PDB file of C-alpha atoms in Angstrom:
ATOM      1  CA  UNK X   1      92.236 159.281  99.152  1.00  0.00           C
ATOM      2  CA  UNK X   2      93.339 156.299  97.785  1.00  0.00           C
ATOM      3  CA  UNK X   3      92.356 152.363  99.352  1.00  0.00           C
ATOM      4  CA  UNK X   4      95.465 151.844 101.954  1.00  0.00           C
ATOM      5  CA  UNK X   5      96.238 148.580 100.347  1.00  0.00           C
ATOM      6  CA  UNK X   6      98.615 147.979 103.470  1.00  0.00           C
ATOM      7  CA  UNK X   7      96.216 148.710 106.116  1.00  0.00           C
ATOM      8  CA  UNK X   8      93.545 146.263 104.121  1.00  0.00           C
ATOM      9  CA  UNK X   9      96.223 143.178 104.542  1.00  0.00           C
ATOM     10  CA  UNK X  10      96.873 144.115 107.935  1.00  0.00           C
ATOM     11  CA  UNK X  11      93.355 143.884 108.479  1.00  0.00           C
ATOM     12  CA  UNK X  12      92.760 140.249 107.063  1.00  0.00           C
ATOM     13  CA  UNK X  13      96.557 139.101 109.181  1.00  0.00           C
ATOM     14  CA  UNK X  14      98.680 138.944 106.485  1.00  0.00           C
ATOM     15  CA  UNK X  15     102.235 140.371 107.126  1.00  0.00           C
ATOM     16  CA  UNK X  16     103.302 143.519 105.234  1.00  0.00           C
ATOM     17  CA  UNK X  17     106.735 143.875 104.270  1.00  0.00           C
ATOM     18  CA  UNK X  18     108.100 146.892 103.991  1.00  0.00           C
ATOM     19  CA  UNK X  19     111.399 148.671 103.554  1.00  0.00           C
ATOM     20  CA  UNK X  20     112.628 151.559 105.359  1.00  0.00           C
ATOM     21  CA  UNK X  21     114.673 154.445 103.485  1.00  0.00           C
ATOM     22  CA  UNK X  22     116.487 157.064 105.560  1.00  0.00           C
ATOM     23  CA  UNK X  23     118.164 158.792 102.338  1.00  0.00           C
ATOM     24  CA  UNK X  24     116.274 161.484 100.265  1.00  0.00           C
ATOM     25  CA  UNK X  25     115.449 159.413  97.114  1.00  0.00           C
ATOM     26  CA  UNK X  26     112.351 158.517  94.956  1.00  0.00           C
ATOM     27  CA  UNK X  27     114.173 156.381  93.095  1.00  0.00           C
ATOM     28  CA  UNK X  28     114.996 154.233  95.910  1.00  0.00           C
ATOM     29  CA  UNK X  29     111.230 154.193  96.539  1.00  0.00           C
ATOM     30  CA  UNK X  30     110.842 152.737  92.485  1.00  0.00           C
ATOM     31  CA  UNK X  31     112.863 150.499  93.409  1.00  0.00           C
ATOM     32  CA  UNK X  32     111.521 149.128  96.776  1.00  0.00           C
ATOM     33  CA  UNK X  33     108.426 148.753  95.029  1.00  0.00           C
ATOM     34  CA  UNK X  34     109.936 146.371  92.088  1.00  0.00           C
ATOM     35  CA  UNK X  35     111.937 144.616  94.219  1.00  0.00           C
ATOM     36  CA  UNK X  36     108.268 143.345  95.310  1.00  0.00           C
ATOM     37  CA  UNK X  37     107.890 145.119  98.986  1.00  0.00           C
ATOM     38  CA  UNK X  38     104.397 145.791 100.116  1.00  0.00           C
ATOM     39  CA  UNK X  39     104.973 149.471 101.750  1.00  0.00           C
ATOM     40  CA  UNK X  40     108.117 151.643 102.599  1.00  0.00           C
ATOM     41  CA  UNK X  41     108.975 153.325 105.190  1.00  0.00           C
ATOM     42  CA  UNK X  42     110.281 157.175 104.361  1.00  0.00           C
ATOM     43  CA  UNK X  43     111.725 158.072 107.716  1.00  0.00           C
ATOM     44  CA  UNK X  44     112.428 161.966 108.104  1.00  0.00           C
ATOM     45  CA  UNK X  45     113.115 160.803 112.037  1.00  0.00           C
ATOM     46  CA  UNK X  46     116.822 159.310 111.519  1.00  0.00           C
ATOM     47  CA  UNK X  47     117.317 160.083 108.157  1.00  0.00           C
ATOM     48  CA  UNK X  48     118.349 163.978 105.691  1.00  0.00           C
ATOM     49  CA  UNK X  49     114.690 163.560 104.425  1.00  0.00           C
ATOM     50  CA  UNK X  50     112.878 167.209 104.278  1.00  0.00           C
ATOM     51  CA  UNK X  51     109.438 167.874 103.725  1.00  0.00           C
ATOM     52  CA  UNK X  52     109.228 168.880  99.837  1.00  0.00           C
ATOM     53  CA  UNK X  53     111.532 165.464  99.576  1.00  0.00           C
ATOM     54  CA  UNK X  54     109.136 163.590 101.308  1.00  0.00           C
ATOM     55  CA  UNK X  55     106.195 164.328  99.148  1.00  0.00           C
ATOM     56  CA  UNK X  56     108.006 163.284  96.086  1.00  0.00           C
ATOM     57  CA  UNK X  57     108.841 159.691  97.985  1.00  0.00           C
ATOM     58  CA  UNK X  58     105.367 159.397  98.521  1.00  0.00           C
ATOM     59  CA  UNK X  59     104.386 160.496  94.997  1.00  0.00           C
ATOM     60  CA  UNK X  60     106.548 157.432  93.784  1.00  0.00           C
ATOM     61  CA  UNK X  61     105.249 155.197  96.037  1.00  0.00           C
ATOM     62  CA  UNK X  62     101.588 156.065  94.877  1.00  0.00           C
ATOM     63  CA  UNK X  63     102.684 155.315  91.027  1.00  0.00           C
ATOM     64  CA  UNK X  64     104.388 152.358  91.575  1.00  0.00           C
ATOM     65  CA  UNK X  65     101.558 150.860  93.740  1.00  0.00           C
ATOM     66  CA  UNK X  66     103.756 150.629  97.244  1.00  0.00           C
ATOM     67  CA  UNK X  67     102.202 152.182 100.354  1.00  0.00           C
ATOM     68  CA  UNK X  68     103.893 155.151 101.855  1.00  0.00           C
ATOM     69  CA  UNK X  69     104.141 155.308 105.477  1.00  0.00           C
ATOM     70  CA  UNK X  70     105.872 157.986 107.152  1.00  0.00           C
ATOM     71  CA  UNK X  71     108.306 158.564 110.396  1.00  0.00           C
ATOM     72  CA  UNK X  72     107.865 162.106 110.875  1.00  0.00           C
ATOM     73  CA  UNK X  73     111.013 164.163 112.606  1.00  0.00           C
ATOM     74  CA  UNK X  74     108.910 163.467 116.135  1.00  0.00           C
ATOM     75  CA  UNK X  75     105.503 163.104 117.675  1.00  0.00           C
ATOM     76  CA  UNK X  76     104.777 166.559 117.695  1.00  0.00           C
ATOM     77  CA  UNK X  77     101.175 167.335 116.095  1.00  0.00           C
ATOM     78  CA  UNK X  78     102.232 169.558 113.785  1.00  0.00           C
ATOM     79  CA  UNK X  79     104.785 167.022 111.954  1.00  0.00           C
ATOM     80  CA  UNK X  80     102.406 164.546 111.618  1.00  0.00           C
ATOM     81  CA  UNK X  81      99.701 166.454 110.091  1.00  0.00           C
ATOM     82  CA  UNK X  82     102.589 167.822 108.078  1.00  0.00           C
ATOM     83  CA  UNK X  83     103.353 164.767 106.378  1.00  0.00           C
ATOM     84  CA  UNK X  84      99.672 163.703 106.188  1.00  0.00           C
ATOM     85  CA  UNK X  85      98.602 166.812 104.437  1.00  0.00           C
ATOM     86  CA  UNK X  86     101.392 165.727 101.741  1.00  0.00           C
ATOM     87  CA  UNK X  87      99.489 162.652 100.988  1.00  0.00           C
ATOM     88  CA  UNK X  88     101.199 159.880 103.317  1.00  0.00           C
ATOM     89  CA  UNK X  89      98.619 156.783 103.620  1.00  0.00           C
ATOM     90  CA  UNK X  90      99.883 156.710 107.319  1.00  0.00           C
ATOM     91  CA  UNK X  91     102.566 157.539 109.868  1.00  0.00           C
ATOM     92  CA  UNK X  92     104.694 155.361 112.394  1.00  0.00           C
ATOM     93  CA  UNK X  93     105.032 157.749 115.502  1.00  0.00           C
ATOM     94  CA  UNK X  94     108.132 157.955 117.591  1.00  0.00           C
ATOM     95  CA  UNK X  95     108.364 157.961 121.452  1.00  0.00           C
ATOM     96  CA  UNK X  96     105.068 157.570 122.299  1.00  0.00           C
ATOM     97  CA  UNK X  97     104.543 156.628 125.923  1.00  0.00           C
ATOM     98  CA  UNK X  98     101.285 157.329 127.236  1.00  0.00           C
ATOM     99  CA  UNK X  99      97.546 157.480 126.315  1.00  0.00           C
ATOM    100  CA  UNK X 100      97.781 160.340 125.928  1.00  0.00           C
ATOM    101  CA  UNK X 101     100.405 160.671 123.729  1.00  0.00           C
ATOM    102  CA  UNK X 102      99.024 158.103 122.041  1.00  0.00           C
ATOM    103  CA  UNK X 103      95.270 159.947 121.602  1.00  0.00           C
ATOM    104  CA  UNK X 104      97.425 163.106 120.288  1.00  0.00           C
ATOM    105  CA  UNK X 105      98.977 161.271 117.806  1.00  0.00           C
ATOM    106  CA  UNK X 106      95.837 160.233 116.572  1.00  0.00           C
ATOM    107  CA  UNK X 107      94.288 163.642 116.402  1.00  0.00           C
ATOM    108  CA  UNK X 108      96.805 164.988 114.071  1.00  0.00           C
ATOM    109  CA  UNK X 109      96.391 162.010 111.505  1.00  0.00           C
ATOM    110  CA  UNK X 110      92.139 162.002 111.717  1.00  0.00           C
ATOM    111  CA  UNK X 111      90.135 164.619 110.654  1.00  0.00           C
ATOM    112  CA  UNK X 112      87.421 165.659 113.689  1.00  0.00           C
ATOM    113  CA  UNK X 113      85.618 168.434 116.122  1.00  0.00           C
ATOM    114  CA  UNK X 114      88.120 170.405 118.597  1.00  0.00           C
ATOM    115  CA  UNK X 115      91.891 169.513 118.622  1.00  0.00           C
ATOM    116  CA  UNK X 116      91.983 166.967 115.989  1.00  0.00           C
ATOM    117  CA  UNK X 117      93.899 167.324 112.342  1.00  0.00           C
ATOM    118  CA  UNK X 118      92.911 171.124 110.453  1.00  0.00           C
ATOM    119  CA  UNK X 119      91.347 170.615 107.732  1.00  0.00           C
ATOM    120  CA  UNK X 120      92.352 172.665 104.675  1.00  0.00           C
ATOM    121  CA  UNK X 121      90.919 173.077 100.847  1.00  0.00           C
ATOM    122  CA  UNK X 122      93.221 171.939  98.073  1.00  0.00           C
ATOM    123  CA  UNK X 123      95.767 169.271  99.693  1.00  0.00           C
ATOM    124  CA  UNK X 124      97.350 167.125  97.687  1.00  0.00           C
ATOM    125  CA  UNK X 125      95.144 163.635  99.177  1.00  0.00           C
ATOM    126  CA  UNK X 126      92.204 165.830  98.366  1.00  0.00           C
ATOM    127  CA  UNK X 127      93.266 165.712  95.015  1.00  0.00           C
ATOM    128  CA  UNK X 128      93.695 169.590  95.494  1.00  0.00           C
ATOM    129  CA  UNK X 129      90.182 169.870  95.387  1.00  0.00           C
ATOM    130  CA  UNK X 130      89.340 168.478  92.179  1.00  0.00           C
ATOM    131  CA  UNK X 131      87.926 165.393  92.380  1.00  0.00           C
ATOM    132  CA  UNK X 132      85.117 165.195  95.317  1.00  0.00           C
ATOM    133  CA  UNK X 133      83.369 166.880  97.953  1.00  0.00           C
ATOM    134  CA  UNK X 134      85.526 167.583 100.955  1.00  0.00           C
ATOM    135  CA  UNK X 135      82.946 165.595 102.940  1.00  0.00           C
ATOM    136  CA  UNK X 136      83.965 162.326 101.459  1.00  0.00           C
ATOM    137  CA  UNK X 137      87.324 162.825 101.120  1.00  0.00           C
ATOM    138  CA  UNK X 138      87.085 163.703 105.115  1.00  0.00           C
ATOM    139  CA  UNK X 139      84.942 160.056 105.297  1.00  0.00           C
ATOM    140  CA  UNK X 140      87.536 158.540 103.183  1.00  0.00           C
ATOM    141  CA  UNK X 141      90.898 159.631 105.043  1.00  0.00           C
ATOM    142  CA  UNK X 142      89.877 159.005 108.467  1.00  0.00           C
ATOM    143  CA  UNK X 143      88.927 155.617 107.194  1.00  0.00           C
ATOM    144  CA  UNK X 144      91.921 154.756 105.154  1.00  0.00           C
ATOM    145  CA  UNK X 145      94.961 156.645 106.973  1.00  0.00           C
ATOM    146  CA  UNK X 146      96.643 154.672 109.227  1.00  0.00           C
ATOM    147  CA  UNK X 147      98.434 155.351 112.650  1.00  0.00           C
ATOM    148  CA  UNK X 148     101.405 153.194 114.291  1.00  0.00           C
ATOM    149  CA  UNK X 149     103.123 154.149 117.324  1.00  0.00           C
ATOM    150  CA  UNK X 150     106.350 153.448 118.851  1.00  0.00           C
ATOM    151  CA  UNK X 151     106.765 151.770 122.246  1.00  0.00           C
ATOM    152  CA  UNK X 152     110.294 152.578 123.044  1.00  0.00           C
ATOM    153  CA  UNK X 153     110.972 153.066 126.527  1.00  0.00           C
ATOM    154  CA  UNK X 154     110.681 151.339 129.292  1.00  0.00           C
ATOM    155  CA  UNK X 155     107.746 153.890 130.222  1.00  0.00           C
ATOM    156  CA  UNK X 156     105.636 152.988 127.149  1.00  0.00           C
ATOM    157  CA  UNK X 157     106.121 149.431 128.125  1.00  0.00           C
ATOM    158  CA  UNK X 158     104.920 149.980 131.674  1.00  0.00           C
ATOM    159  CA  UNK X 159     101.659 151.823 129.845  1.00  0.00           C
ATOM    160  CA  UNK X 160     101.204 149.181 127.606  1.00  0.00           C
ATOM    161  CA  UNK X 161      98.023 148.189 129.213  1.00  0.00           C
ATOM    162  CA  UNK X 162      96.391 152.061 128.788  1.00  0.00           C
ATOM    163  CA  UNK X 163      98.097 152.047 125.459  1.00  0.00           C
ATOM    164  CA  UNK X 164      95.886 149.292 124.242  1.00  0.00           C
ATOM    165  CA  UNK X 165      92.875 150.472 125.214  1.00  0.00           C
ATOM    166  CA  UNK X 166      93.268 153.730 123.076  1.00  0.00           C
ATOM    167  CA  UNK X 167      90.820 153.637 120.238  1.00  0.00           C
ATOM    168  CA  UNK X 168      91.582 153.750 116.484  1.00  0.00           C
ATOM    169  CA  UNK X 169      95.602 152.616 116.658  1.00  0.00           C
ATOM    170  CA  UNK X 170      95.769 150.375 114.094  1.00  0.00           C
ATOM    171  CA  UNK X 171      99.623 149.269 115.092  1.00  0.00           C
ATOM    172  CA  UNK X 172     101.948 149.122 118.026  1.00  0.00           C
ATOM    173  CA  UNK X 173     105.677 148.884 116.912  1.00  0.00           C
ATOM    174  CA  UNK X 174     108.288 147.974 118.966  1.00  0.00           C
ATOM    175  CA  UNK X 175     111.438 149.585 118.792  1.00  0.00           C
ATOM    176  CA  UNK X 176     114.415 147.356 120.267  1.00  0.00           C
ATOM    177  CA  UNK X 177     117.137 149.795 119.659  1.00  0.00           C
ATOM    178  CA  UNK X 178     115.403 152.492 121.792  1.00  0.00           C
ATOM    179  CA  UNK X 179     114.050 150.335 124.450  1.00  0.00           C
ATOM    180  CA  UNK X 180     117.299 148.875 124.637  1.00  0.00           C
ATOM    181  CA  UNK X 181     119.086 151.988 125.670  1.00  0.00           C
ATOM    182  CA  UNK X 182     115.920 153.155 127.737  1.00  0.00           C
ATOM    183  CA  UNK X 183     116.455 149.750 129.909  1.00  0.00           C
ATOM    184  CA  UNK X 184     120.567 150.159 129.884  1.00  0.00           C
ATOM    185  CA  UNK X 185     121.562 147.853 127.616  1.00  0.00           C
ATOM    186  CA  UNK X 186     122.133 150.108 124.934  1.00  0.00           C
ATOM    187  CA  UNK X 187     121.909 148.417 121.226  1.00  0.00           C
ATOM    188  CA  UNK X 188     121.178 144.897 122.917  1.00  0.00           C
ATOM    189  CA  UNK X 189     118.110 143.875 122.764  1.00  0.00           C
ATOM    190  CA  UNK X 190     118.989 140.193 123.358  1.00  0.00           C
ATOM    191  CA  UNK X 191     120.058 141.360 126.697  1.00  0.00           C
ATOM    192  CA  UNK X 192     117.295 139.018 129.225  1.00  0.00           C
ATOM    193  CA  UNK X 193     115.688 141.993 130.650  1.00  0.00           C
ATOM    194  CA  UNK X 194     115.172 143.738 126.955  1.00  0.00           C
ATOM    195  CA  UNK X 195     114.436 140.644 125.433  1.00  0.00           C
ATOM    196  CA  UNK X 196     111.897 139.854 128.336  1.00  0.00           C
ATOM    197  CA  UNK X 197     109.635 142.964 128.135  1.00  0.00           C
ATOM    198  CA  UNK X 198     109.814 142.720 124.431  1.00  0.00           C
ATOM    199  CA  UNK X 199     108.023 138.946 124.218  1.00  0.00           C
ATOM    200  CA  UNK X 200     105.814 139.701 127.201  1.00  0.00           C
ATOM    201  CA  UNK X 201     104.690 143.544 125.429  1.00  0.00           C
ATOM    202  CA  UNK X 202     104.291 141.170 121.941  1.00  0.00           C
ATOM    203  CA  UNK X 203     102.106 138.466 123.523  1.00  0.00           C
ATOM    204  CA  UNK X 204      99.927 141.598 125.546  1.00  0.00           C
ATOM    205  CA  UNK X 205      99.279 143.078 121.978  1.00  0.00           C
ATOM    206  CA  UNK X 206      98.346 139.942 120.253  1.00  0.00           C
ATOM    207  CA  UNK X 207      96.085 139.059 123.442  1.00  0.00           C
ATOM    208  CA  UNK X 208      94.287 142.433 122.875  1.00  0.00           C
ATOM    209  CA  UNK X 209      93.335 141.377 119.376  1.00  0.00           C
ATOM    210  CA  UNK X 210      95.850 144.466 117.929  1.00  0.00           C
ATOM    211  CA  UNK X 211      98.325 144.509 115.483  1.00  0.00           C
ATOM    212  CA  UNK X 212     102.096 144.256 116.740  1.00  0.00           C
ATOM    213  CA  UNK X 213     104.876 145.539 114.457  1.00  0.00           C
ATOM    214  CA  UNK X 214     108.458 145.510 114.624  1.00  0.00           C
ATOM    215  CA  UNK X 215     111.705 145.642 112.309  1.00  0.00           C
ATOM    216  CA  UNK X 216     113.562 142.404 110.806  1.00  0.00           C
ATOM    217  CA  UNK X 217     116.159 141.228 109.002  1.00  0.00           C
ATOM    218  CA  UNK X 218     116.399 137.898 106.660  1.00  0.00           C
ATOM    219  CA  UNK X 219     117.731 135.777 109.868  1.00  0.00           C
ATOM    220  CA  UNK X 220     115.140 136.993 112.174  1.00  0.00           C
ATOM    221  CA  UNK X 221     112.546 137.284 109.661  1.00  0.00           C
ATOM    222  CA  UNK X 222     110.256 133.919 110.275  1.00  0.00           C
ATOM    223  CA  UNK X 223     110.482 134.344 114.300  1.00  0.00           C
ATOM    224  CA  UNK X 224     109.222 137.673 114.370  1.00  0.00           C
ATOM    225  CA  UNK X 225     106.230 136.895 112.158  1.00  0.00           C
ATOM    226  CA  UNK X 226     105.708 134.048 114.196  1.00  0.00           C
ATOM    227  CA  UNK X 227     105.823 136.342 117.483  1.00  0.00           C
ATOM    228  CA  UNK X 228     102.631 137.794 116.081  1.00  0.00           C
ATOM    229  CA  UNK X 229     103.905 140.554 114.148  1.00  0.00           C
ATOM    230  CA  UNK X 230     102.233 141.793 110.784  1.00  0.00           C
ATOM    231  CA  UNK X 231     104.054 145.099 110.101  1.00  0.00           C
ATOM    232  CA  UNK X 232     107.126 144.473 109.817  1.00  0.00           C
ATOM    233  CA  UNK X 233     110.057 146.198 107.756  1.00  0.00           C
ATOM    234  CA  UNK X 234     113.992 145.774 107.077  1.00  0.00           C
ATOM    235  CA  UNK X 235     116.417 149.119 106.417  1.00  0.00           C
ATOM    236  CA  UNK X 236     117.676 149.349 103.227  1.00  0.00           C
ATOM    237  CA  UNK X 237     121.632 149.475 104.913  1.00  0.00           C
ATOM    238  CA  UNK X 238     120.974 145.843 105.861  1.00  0.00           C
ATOM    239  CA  UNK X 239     119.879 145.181 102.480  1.00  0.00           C
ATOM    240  CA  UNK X 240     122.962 146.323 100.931  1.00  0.00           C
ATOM    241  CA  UNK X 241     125.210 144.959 103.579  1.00  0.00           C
ATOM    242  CA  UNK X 242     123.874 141.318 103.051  1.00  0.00           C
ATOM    243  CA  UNK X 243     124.014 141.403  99.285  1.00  0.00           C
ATOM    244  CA  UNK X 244     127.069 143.434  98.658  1.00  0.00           C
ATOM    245  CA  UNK X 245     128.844 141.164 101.330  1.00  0.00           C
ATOM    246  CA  UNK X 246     127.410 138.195  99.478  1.00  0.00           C
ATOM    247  CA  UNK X 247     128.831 139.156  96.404  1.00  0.00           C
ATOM    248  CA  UNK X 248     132.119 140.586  97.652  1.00  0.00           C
ATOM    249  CA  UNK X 249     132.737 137.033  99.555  1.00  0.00           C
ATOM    250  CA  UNK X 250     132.265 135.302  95.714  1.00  0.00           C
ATOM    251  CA  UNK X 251     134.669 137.516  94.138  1.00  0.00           C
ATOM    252  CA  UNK X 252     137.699 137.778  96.754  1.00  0.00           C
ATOM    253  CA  UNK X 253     137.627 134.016  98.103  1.00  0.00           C
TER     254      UNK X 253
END
């Protein structure tokens, strides 16, 4: 298992940038990683990504230095120890909305007694084997693999309190698109009462000494780190969008 360089800056407060990639593509991954981002986002959740697709993403990721974090296709145990056993350094978690959602999640991502993650001989993060005892690579993964989950209905936001106290959850992301259509305000989250639960469920996080995370874009970018947020990403659309529209308005005007 290798050292979750992402999880180690997260650690000491530093804000990781990362990008997120709906599209099946390792090269896009290459090139996330030059472009200077600190982790990407594969996301098999909104995106045509597939399993065997996936593991190639990750693959890139790993040789170009980046760390791969994963959105599996949904919270269900078996997808996220899915996409672990292919070697992600982590996974962001959709719909999550109660402890114990929350202490499932984390099951399927550490290795433990009863319900928790299966562990198997020959996985590609155990080096299929080859490299060490299974004992420390078991030491190693729980202590390097990291777990984010989303709060993004209003339900999770009315947990947040029981969601905090939930061992081992290294980050709570907020996602405003969800939550926005959860409260009725679909695709607003400026809209007061969105907006609202979003700063008050940010300053709760920070006050519990945990790491908040949510998405940005260039305009956005220095108020959300300011809010208290540390893992932070952009889509690759908005990417695009800004720079192709940046160049298209210096050609046609």
């Amino acid at each position: 298992m290798r050292t979750n360089q992402m999880k180690a800056r997260l650690q000491a407060g530093k804000p990781a940038l990362g990008c997120s990639i709906m599209i099946p593509s390792p090269q896009m991954v290459e090139m996330a990683a030059h472009a200077g981002f600190d982790w990407v986002l594969i996301d098999m959740e909104h995106g045509t990504i597939g399993l065997e697709t996936a593991e190639l993403m990750i693959m890139a990721a790993e040789a170009r230095g980046i760390t791969p974090i994963v959105r599996p296709r949904n919270n269900s145990s078996a997808e996220i120890t899915s996409v672990m056993d292919r070697g992600a350094a982590g996974v962001q978690v959709p719909h999550i909305n109660t402890a114990d959602d929350a202490r499932r999640a984390l099951a399927a991502v550490k290795f433990g007694p009863g319900d928790n993650r299966g562990l198997a001989a020959g996985t590609r993060p155990d080096s299929y084997g080859l490299a060490k005892a299974m004992p420390d690579f078991v030491r190693e993964a729980n202590s390097q693999s990291l777990t984010c989950i989303q709060l993004e209905h209003a339900k999770a936001i009315e947990n947040v309190d029981a969601l905090l106290a939930v061992d081992d959850i290294d980050v709570y992301f907020i996602g405003p698109s969800d939550l926005s259509q959860s409260m009725g305000h679909p695709g607003n989250p400026k809209a007061p009462p969105v907006k609202e639960a979003i700063e008050k469920t940010l300053a709760r996080i920070v006050a519990a000494g945990k790491t908040p995370g949510m998405p940005a874009t260039t305009d956005n970018l220095e108020q959300v780190i300011a809010s208290g947020c540390r893992y932070i990403y952009t889509h690759l659309p908005k990417l695009f969008g800004a720079g192709a529209g940046a160049f298209l308005a210096k050609g046609r005007g």
